[in-house]
Short mmCIF file of N, CA, C and O in Angstrom, two decimals:
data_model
loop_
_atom_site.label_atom_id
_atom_site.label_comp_id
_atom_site.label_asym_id
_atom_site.label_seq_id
_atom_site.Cartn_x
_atom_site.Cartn_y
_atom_site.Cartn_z
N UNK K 1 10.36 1.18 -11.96
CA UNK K 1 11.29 0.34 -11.22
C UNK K 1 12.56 0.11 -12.03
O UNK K 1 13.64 0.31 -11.46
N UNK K 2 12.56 -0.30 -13.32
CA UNK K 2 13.60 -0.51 -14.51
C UNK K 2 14.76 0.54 -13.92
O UNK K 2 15.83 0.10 -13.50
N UNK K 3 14.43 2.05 -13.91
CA UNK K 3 14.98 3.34 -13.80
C UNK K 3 15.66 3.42 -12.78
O UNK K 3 16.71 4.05 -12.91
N UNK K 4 15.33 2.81 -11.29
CA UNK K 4 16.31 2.56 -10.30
C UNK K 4 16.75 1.38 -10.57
O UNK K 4 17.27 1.00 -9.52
N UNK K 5 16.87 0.46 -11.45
CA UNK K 5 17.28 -1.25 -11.54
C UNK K 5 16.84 -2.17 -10.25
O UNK K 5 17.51 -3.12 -9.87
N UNK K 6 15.49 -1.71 -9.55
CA UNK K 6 14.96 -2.80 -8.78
C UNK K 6 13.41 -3.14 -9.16
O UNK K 6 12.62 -2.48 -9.84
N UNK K 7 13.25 -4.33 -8.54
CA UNK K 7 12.33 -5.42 -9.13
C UNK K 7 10.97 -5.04 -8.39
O UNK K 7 11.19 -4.23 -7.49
N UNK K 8 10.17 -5.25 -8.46
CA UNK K 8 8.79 -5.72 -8.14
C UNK K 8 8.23 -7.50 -8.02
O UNK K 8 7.57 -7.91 -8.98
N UNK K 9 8.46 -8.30 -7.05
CA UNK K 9 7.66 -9.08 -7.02
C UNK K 9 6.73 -9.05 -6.16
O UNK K 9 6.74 -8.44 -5.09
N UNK K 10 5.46 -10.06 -6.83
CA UNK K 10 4.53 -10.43 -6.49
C UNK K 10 4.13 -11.85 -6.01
O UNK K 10 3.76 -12.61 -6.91
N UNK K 11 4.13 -12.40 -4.64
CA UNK K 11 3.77 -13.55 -4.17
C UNK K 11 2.31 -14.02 -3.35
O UNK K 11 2.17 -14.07 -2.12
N UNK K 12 1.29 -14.35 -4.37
CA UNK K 12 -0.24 -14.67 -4.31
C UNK K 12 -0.56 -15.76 -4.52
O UNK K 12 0.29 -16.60 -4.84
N UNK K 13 -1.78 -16.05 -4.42
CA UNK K 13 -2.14 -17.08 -4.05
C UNK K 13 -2.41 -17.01 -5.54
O UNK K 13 -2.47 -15.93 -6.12
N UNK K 14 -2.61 -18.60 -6.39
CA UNK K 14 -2.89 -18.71 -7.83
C UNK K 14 -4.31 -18.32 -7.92
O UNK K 14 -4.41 -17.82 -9.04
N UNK K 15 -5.39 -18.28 -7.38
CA UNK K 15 -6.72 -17.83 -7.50
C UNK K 15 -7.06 -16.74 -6.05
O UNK K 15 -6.83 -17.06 -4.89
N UNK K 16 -7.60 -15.55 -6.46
CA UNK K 16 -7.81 -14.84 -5.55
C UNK K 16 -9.11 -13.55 -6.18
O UNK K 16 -9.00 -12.64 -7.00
N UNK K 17 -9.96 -13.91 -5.57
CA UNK K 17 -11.28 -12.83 -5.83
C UNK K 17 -11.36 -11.71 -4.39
O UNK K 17 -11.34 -11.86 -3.17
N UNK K 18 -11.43 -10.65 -5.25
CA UNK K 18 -11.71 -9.46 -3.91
C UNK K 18 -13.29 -8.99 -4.40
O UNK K 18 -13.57 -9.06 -5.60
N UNK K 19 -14.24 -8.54 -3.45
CA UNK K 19 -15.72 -8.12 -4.10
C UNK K 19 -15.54 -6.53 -3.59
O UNK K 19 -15.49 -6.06 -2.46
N UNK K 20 -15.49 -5.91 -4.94
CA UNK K 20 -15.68 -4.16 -4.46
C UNK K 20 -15.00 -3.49 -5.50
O UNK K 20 -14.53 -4.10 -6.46
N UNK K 21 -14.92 -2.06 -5.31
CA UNK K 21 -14.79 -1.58 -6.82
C UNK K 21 -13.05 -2.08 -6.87
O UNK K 21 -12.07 -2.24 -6.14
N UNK K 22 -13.53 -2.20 -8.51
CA UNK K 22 -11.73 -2.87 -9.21
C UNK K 22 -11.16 -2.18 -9.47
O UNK K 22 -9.98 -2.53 -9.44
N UNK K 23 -11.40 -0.64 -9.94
CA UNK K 23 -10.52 0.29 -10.38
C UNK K 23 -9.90 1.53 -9.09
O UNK K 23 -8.95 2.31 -9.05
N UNK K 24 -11.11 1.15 -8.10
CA UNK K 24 -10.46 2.02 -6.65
C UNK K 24 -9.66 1.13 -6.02
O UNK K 24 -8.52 1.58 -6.01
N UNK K 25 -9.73 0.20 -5.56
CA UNK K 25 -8.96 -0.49 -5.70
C UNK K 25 -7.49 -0.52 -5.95
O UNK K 25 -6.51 -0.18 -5.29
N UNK K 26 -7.75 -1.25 -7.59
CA UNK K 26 -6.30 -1.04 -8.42
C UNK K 26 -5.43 0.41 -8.00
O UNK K 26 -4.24 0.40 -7.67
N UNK K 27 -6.17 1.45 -8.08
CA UNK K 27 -5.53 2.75 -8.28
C UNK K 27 -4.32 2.61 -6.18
O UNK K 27 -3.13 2.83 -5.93
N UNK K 28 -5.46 2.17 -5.34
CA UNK K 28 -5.12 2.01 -4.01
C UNK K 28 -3.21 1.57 -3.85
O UNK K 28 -2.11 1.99 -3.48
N UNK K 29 -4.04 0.34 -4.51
CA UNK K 29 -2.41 -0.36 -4.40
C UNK K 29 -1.32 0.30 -5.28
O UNK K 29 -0.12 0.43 -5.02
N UNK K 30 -1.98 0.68 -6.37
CA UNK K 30 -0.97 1.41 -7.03
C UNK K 30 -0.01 2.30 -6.62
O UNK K 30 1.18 2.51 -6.88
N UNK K 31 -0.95 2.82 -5.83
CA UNK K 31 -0.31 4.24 -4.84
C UNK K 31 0.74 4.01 -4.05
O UNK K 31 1.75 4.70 -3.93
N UNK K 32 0.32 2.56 -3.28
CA UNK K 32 1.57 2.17 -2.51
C UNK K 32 2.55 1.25 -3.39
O UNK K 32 3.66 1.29 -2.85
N UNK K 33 2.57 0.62 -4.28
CA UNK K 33 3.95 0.50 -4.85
C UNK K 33 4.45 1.37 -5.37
O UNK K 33 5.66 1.28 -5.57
N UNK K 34 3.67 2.64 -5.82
CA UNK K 34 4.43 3.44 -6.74
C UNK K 34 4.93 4.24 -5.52
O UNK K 34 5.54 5.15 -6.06
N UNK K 35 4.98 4.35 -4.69
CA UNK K 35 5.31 5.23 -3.23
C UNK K 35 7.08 4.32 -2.84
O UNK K 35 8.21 4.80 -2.74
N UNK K 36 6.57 2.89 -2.72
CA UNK K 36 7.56 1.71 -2.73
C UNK K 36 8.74 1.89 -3.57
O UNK K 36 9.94 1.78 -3.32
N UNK K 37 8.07 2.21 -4.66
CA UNK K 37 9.37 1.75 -5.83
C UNK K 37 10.39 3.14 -5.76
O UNK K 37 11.60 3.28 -5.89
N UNK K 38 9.34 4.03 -5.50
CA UNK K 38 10.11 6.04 -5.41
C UNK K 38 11.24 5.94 -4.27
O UNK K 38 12.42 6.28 -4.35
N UNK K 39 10.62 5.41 -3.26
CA UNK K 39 11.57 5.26 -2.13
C UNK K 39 12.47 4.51 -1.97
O UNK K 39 13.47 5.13 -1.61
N UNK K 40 12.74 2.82 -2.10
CA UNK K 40 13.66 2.00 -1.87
C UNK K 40 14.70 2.38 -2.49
O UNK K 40 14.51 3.23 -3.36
N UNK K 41 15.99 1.92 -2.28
CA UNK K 41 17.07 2.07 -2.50
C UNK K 41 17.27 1.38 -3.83
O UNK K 41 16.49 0.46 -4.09
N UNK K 42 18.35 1.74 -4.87
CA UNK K 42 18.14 1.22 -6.05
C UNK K 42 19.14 -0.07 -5.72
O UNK K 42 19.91 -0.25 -4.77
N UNK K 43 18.82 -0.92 -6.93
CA UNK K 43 18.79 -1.98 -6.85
C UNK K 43 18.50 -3.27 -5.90
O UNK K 43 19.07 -4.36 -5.82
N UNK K 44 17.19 -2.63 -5.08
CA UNK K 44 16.41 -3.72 -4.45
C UNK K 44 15.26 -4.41 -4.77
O UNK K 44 14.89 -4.35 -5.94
N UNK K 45 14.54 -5.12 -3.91
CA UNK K 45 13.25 -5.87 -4.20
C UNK K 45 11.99 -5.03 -3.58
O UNK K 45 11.84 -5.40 -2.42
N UNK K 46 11.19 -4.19 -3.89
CA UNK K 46 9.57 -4.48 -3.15
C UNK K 46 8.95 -5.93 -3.72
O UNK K 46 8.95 -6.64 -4.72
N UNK K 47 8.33 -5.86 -2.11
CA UNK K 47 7.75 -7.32 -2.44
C UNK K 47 6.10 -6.76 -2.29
O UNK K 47 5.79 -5.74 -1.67
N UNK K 48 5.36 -7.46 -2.84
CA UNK K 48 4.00 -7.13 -2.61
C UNK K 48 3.49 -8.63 -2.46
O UNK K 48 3.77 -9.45 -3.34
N UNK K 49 2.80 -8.97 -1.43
CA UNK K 49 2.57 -9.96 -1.13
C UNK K 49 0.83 -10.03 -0.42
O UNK K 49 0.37 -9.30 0.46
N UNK K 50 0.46 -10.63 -0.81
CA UNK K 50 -1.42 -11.38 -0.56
C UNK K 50 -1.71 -12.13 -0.22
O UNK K 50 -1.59 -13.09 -0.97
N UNK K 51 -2.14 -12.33 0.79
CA UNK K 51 -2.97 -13.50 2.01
C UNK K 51 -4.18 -14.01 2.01
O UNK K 51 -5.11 -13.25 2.29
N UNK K 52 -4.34 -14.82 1.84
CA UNK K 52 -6.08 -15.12 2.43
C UNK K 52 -5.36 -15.27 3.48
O UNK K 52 -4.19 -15.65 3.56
N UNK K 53 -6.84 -14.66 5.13
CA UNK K 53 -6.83 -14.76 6.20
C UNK K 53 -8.48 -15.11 6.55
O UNK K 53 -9.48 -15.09 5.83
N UNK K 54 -8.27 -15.44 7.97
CA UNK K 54 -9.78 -16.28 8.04
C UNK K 54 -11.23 -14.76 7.89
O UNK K 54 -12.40 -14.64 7.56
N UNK K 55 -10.20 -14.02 8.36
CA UNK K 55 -11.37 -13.17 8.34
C UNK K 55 -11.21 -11.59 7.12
O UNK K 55 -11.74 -10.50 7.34
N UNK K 56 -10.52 -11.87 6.14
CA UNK K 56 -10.57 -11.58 4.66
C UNK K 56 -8.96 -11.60 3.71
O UNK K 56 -8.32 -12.65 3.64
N UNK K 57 -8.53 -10.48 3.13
CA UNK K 57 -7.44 -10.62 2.74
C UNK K 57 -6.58 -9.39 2.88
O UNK K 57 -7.07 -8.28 2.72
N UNK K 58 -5.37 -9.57 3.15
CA UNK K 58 -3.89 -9.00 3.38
C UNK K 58 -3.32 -8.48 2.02
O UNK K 58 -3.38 -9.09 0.95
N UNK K 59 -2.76 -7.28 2.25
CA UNK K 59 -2.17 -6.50 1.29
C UNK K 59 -0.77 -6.19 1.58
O UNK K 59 -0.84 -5.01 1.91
N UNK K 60 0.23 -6.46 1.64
CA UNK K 60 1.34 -5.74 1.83
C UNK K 60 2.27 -5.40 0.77
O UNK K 60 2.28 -6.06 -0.27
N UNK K 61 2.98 -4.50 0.94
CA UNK K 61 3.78 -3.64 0.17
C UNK K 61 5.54 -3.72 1.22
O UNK K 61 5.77 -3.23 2.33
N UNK K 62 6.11 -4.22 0.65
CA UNK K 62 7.48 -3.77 1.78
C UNK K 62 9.21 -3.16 0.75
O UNK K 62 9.75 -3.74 -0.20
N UNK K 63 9.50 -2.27 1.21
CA UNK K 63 9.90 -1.72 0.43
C UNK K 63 11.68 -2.05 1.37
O UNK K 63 11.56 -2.49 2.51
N UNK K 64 13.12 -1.83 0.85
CA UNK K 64 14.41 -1.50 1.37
C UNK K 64 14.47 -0.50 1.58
O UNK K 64 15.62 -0.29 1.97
N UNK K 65 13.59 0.87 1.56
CA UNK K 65 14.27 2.27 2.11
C UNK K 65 14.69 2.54 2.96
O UNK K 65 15.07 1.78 3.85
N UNK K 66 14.76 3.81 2.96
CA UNK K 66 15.11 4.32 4.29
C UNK K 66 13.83 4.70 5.73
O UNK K 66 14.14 5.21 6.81
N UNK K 67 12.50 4.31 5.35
CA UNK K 67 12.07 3.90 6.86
C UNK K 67 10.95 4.88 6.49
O UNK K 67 10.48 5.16 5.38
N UNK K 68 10.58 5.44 8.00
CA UNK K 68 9.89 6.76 8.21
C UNK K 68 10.06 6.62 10.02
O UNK K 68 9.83 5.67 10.77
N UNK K 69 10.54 7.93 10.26
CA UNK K 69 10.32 8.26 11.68
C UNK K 69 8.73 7.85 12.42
O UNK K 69 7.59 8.24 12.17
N UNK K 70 9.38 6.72 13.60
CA UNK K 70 7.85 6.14 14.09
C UNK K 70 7.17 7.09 14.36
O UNK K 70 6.05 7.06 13.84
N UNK K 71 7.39 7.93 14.96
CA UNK K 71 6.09 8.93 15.19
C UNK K 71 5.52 10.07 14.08
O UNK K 71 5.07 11.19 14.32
N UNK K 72 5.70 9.41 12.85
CA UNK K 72 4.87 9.99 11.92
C UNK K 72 4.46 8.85 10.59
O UNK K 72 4.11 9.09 9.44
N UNK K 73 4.71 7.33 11.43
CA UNK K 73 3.85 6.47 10.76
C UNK K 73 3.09 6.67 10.35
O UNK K 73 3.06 6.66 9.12
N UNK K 74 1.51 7.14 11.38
CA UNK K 74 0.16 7.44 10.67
C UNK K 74 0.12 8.59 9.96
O UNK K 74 -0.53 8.55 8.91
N UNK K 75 0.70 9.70 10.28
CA UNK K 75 0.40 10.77 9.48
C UNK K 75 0.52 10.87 8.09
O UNK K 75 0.21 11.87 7.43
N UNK K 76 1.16 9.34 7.48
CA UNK K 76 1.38 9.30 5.75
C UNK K 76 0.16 9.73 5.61
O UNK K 76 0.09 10.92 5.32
N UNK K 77 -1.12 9.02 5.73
CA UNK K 77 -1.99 8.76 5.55
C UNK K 77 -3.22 9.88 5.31
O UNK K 77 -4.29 9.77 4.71
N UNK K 78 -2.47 11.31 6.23
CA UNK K 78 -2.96 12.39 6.00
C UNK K 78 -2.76 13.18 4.71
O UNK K 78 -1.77 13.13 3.99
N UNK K 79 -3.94 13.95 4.52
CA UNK K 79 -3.69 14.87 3.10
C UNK K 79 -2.48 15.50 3.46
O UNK K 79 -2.09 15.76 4.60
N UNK K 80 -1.97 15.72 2.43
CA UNK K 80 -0.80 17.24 2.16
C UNK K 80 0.36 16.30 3.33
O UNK K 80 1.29 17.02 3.69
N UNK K 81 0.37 15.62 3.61
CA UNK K 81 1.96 15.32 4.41
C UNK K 81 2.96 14.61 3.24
O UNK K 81 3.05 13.63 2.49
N UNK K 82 3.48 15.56 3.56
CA UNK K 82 4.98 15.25 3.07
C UNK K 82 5.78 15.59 4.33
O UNK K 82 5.75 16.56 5.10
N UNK K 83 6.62 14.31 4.26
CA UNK K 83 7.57 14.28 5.40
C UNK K 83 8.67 14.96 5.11
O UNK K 83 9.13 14.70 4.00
N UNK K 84 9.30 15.82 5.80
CA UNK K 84 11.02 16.57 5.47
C UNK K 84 11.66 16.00 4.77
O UNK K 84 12.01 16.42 3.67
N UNK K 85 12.06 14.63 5.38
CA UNK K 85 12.90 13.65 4.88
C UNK K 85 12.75 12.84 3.61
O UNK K 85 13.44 11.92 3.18
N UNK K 86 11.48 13.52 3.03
CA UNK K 86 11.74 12.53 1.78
C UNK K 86 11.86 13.22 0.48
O UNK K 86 11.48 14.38 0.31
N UNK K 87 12.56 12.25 -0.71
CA UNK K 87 13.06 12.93 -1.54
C UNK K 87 12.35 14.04 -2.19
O UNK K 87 11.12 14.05 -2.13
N UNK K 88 13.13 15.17 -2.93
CA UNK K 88 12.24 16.09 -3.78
C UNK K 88 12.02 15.58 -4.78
O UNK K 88 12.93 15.04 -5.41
N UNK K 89 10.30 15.58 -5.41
CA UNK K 89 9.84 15.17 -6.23
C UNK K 89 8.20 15.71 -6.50
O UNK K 89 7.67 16.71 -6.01
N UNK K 90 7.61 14.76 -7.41
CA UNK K 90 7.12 15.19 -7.55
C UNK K 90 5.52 14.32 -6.33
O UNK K 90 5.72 13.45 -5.48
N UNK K 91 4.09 14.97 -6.67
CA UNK K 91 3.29 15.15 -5.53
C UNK K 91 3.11 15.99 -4.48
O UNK K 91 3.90 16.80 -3.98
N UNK K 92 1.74 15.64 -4.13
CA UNK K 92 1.41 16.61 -3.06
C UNK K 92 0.99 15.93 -1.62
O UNK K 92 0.55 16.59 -0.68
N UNK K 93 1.17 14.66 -1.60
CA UNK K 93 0.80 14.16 -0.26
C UNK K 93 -0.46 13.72 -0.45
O UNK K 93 -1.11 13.78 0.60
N UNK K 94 -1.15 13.24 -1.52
CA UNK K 94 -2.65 12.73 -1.33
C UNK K 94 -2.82 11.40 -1.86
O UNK K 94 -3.92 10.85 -1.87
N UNK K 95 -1.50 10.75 -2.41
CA UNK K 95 -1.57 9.60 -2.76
C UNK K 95 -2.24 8.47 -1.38
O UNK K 95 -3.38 8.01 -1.40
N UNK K 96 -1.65 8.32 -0.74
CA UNK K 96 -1.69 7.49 0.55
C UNK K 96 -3.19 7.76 1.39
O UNK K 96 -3.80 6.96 2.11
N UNK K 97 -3.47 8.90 1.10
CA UNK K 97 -4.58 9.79 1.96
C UNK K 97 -5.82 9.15 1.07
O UNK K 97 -6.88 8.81 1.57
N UNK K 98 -5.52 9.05 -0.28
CA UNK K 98 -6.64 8.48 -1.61
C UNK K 98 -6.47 7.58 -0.69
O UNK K 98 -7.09 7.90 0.32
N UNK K 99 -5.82 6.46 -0.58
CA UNK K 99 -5.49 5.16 -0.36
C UNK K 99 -6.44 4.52 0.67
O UNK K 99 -7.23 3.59 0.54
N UNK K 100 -6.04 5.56 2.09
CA UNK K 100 -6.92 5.25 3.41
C UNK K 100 -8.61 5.32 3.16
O UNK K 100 -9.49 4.59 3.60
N UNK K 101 -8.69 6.52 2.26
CA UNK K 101 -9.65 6.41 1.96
C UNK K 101 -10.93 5.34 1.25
O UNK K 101 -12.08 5.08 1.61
N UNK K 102 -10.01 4.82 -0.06
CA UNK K 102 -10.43 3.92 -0.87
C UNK K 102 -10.93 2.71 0.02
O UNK K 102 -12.02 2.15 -0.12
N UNK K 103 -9.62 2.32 1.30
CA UNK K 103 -9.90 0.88 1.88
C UNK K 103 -10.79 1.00 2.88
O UNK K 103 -11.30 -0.02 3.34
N UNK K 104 -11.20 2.54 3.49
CA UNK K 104 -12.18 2.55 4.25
C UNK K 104 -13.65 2.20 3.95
O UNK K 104 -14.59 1.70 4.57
N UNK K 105 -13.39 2.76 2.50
CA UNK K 105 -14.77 2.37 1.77
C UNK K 105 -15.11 0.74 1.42
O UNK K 105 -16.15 0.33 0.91
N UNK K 106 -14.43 0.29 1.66
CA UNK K 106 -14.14 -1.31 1.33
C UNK K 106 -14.35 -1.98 2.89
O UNK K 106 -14.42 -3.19 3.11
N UNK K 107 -14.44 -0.79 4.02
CA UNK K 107 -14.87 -1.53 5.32
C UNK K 107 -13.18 -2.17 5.65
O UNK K 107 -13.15 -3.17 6.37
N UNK K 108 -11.70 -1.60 5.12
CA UNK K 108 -10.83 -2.35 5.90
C UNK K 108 -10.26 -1.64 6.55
O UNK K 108 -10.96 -1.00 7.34
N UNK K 109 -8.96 -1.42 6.58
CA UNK K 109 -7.40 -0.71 7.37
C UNK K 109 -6.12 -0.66 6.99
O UNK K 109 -5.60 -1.49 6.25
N UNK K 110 -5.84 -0.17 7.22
CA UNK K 110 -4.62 0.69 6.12
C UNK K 110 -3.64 0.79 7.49
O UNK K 110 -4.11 1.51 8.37
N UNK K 111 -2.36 0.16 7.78
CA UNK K 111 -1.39 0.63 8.66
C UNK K 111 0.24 0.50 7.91
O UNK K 111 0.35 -0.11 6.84
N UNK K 112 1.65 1.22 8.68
CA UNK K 112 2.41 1.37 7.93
C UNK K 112 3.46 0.90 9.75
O UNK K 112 3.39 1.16 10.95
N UNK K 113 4.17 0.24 8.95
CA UNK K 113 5.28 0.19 9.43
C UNK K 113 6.72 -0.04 9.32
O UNK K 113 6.97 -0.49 8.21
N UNK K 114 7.96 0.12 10.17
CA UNK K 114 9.39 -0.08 10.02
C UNK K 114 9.74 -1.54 9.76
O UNK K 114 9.11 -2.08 10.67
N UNK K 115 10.34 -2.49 9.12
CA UNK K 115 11.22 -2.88 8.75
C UNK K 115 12.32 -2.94 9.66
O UNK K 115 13.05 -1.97 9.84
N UNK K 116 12.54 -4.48 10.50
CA UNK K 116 13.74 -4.66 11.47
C UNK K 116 14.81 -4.27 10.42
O UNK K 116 15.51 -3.27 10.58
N UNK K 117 14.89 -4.84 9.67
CA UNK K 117 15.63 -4.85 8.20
C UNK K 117 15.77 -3.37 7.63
O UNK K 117 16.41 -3.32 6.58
N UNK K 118 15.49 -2.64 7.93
CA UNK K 118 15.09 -1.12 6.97
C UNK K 118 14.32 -1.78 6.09
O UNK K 118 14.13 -2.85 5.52
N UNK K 119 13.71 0.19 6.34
CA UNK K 119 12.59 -0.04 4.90
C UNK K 119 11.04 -0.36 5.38
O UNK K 119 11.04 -1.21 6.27
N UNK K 120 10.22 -0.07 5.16
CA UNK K 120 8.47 0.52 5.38
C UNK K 120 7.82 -0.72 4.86
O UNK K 120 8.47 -1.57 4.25
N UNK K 121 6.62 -0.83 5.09
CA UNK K 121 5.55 -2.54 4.53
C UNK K 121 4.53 -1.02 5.08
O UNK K 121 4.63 -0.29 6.07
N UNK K 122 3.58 -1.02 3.88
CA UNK K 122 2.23 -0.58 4.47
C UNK K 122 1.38 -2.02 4.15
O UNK K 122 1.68 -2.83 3.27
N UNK K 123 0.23 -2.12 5.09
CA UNK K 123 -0.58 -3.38 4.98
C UNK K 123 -2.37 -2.61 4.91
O UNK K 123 -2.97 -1.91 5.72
N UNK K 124 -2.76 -3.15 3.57
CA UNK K 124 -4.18 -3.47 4.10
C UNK K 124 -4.96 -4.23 4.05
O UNK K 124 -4.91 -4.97 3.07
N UNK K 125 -6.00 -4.43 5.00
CA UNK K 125 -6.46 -5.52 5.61
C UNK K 125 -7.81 -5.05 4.71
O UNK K 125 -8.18 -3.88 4.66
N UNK K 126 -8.62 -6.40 3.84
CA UNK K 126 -9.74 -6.34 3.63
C UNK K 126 -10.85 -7.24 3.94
O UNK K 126 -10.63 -8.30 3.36
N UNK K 127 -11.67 -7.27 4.42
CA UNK K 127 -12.05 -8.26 5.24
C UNK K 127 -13.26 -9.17 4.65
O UNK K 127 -14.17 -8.47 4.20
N UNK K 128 -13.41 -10.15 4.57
CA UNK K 128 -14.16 -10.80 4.11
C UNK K 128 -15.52 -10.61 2.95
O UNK K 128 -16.25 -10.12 3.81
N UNK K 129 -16.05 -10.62 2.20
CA UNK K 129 -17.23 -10.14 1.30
C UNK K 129 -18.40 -10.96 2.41
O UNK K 129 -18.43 -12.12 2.83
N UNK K 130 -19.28 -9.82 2.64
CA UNK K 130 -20.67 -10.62 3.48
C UNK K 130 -21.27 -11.17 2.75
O UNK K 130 -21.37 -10.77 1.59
N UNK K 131 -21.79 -12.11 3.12
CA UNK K 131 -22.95 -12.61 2.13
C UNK K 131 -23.90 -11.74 2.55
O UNK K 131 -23.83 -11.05 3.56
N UNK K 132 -25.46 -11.80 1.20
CA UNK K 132 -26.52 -10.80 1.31
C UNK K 132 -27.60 -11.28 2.84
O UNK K 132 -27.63 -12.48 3.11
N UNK K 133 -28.07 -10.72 3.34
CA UNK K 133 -28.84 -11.00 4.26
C UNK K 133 -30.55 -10.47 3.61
O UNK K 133 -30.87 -9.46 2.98
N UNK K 134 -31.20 -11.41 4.00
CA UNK K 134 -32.52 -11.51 4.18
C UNK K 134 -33.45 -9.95 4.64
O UNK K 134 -33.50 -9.94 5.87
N UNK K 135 -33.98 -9.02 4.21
CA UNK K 135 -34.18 -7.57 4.78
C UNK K 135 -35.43 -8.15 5.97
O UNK K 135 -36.36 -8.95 5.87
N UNK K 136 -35.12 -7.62 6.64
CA UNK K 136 -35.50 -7.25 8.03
C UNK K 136 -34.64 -8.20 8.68
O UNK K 136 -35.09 -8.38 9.81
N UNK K 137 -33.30 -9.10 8.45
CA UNK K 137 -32.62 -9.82 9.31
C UNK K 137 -31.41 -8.89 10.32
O UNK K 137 -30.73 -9.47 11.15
#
């Protein structure tokens, strides 16, 4: 982020526990700020921001870029897509695709969208930790 001169904040709650792996996870979100920070315009803000919700917790990522054509919102999410429009660099399109993956395994959802404002927010939703149930319940 230093390298384009824009920031990264983070606005969470002061205590926040997620139950599931920490390093798939970590790597998840990673993917989408480091996707965030590649894309926005230099000298802006991604914000990454965390929710408790009644029925688990919120992930978002929102970046100042330049967007993505709506009708290839979901397809980030696919292996090997790289969109025309985005810069040359480096990757192969499996960052985001890890990503969907990781939160599926976590039982959540992974969606991406435009920015009235310009600029992309991918969100994922993780949903509550079950408590253990009783076997044969």
């Amino acid at each position: 982020a230093e390298s384009k001169r824009c920031k990264v904040e983070l606005a969470a709650p002061p205590e926040l526990s997620l139950k599931g792996h920490a390093e798939l996870l970590h790597r998840a979100v990673e993917n989408i700020v480091r996707n965030a920070v590649r894309y926005t315009f230099d000298r802006t803000t991604v914000n990454v921001t965390l929710t408790v919700r009644a029925d688990g917790v919120s992930i978002s990522v929102c970046d100042d870029g330049p967007g993505i054509a709506e009708g290839a919102l979901a397809a980030i999410f696919e292996p090997f897509v790289r969109l025309p429009d985005q810069q040359a660099g480096h990757g192969y399109g499996l960052g985001l695709a890890i990503t969907k993956r990781v939160v599926a395994a976590h039982d959540g959802s992974i969606s991406a969208s435009n920015r009235e404002s310009g600029g992309l927010c991918i969100e994922i939703a993780l949903p509550k930790a079950r408590s253990a149930q009783a076997p044969g319940v």
